[in-house]
JSON list of C-alpha atoms in Angstrom, two decimals:
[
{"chain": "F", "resi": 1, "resn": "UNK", "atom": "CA", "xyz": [119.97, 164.66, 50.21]},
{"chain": "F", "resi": 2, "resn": "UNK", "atom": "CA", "xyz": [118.00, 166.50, 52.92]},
{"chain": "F", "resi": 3, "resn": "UNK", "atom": "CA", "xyz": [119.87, 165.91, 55.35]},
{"chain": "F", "resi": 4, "resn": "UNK", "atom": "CA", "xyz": [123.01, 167.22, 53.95]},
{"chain": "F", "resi": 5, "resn": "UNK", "atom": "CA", "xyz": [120.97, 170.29, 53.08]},
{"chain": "F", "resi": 6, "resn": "UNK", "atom": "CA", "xyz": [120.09, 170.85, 56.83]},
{"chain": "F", "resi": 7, "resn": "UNK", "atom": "CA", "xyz": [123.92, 170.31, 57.77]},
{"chain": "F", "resi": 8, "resn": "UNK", "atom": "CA", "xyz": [124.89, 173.00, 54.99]},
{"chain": "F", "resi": 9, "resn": "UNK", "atom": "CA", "xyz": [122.22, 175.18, 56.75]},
{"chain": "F", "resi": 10, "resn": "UNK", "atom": "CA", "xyz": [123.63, 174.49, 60.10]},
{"chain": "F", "resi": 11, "resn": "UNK", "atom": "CA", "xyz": [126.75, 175.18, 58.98]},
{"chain": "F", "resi": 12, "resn": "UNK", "atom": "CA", "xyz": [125.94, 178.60, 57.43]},
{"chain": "F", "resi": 13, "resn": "UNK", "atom": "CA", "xyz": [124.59, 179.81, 60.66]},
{"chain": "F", "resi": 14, "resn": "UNK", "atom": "CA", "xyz": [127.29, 178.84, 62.80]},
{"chain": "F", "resi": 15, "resn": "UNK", "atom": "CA", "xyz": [125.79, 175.75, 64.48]},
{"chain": "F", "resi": 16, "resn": "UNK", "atom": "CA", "xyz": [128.78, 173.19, 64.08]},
{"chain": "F", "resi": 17, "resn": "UNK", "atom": "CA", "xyz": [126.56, 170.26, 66.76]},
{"chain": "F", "resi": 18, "resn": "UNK", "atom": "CA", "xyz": [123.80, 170.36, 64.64]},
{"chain": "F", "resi": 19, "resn": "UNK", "atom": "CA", "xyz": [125.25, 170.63, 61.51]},
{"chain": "F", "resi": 20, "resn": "UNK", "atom": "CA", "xyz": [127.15, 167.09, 63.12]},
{"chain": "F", "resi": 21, "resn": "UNK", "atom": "CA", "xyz": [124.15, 165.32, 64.30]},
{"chain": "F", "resi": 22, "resn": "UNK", "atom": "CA", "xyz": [122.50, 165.87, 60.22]},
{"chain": "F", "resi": 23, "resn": "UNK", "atom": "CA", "xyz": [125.13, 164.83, 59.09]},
{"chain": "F", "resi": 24, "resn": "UNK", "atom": "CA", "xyz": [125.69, 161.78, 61.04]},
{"chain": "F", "resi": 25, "resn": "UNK", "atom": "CA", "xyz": [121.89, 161.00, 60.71]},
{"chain": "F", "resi": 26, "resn": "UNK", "atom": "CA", "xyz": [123.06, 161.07, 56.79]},
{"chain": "F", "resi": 27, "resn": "UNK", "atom": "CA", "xyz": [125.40, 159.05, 57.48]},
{"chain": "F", "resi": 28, "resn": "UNK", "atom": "CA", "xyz": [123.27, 156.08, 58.61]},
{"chain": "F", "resi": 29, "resn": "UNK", "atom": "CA", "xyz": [121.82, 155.38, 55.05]},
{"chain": "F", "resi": 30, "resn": "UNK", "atom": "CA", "xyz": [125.19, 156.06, 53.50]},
{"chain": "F", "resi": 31, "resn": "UNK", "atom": "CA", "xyz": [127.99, 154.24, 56.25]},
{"chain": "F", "resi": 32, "resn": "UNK", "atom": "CA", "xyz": [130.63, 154.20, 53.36]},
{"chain": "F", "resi": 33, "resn": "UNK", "atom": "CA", "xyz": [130.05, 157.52, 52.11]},
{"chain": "F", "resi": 34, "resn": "UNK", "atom": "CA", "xyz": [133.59, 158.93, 52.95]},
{"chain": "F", "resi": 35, "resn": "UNK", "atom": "CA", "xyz": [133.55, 162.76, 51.69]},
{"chain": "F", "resi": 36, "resn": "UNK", "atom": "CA", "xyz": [130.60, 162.52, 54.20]},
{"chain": "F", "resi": 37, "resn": "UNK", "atom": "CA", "xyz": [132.86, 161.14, 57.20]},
{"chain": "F", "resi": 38, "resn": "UNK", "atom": "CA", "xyz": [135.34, 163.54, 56.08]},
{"chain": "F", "resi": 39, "resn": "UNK", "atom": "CA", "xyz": [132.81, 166.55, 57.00]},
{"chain": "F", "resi": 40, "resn": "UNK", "atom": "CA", "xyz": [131.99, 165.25, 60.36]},
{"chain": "F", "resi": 41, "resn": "UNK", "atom": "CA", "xyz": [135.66, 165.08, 60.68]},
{"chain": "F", "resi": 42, "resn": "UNK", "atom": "CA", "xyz": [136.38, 168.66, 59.81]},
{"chain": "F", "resi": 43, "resn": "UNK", "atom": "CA", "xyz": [133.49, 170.01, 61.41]},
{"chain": "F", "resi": 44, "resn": "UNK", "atom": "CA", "xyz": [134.46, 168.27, 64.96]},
{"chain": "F", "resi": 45, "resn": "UNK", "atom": "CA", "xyz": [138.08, 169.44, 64.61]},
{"chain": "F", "resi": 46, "resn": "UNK", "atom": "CA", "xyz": [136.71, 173.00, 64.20]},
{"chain": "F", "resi": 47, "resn": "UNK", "atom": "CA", "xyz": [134.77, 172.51, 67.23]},
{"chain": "F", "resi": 48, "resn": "UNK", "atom": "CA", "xyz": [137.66, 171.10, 68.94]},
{"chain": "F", "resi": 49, "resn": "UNK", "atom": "CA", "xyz": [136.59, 167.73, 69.27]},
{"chain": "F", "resi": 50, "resn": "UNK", "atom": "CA", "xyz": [139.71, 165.80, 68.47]},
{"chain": "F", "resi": 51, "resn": "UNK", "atom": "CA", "xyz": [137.81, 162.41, 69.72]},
{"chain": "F", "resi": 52, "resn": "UNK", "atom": "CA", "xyz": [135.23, 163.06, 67.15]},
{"chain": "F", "resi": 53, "resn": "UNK", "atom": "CA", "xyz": [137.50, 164.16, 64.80]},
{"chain": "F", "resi": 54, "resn": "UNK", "atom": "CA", "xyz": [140.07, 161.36, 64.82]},
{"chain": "F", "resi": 55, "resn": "UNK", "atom": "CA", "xyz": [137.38, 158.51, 65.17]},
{"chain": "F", "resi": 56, "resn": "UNK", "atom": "CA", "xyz": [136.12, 159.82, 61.56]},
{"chain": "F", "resi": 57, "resn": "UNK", "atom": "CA", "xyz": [139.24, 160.36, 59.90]},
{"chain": "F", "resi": 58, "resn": "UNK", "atom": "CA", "xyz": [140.00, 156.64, 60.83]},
{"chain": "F", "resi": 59, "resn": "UNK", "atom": "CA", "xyz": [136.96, 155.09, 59.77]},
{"chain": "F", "resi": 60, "resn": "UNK", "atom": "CA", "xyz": [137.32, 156.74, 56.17]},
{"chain": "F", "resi": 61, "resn": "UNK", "atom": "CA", "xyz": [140.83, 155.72, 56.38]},
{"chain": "F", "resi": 62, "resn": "UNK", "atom": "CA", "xyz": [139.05, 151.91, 57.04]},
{"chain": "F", "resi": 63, "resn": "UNK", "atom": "CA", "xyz": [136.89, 152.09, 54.03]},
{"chain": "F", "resi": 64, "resn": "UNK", "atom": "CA", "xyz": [139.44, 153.19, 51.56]},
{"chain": "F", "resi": 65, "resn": "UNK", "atom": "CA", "xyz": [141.99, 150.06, 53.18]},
{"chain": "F", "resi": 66, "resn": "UNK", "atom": "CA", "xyz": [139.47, 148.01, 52.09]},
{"chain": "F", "resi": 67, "resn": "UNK", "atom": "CA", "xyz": [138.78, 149.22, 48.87]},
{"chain": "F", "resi": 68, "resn": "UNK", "atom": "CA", "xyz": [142.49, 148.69, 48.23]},
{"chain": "F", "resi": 69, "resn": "UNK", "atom": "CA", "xyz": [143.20, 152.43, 48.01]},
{"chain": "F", "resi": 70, "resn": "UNK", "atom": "CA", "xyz": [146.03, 152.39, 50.73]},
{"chain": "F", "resi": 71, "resn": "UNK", "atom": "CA", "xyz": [147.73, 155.63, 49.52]},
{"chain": "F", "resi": 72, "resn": "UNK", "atom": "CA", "xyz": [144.33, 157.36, 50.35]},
{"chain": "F", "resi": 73, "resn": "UNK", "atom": "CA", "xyz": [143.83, 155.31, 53.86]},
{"chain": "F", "resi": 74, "resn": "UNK", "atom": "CA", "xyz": [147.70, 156.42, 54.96]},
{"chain": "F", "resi": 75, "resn": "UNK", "atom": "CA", "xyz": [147.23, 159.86, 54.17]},
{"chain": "F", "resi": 76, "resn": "UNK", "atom": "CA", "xyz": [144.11, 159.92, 56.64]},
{"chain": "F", "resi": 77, "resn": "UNK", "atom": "CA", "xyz": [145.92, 157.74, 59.35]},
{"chain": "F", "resi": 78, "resn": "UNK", "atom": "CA", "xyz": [148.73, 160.40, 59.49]},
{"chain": "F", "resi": 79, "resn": "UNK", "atom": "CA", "xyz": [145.99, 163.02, 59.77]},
{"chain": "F", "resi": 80, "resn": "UNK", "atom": "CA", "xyz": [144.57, 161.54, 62.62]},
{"chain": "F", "resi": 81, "resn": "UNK", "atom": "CA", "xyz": [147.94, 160.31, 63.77]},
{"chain": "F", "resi": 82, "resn": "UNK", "atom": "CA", "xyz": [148.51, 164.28, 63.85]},
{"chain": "F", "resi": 83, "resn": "UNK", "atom": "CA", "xyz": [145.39, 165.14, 65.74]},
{"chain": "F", "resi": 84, "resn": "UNK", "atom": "CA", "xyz": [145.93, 162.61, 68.53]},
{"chain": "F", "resi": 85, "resn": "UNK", "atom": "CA", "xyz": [148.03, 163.96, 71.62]},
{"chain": "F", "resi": 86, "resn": "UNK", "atom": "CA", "xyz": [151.22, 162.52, 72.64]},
{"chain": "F", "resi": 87, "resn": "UNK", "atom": "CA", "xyz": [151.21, 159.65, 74.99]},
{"chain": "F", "resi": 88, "resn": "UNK", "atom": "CA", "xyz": [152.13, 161.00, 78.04]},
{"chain": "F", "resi": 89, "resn": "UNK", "atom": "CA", "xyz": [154.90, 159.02, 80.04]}
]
């Protein structure tokens, strides 16, 4: 897709927001794309945006619980489980 394209270009020059904002654009048509949520999720944690980061790792995790793949959706979970900070308190 050429969106994805542009995001793989971003990427290649270093530009980790915009490679982000193709790829969510991408993800519009495609909301249950997960290798594509995974991206956004990798890229954000690379630019330190845990928020970002977390929020995509649990909505893959949300499309693989309900495809019944709950192996798959744990895995992610504990990723972003790992990601989050401690409470404080």
């Amino acid at each position: 897709e050429e969106l994805h394209a542009l995001a793989e270009e971003a990427l290649a020059d270093g530009n980790l927001s915009e490679a982000i904002d193709f790829l969510e654009q991408s993800r519009i048509d495609n909301p249950e794309n997960i290798d594509l949520i995974l991206e956004i999720a990798s890229i954000a944690e690379q630019q330190g945006d845990t928020a970002k980061s977390v929020a995509s790792l649990i909505a893959a995790a949300n499309i693989h619980q309900q495809r019944n793949e709950f192996p798959e959706s744990f895995g992610l979970l504990k990723k972003a489980a790992s990601l989050s900070p401690e409470d404080e308190g």
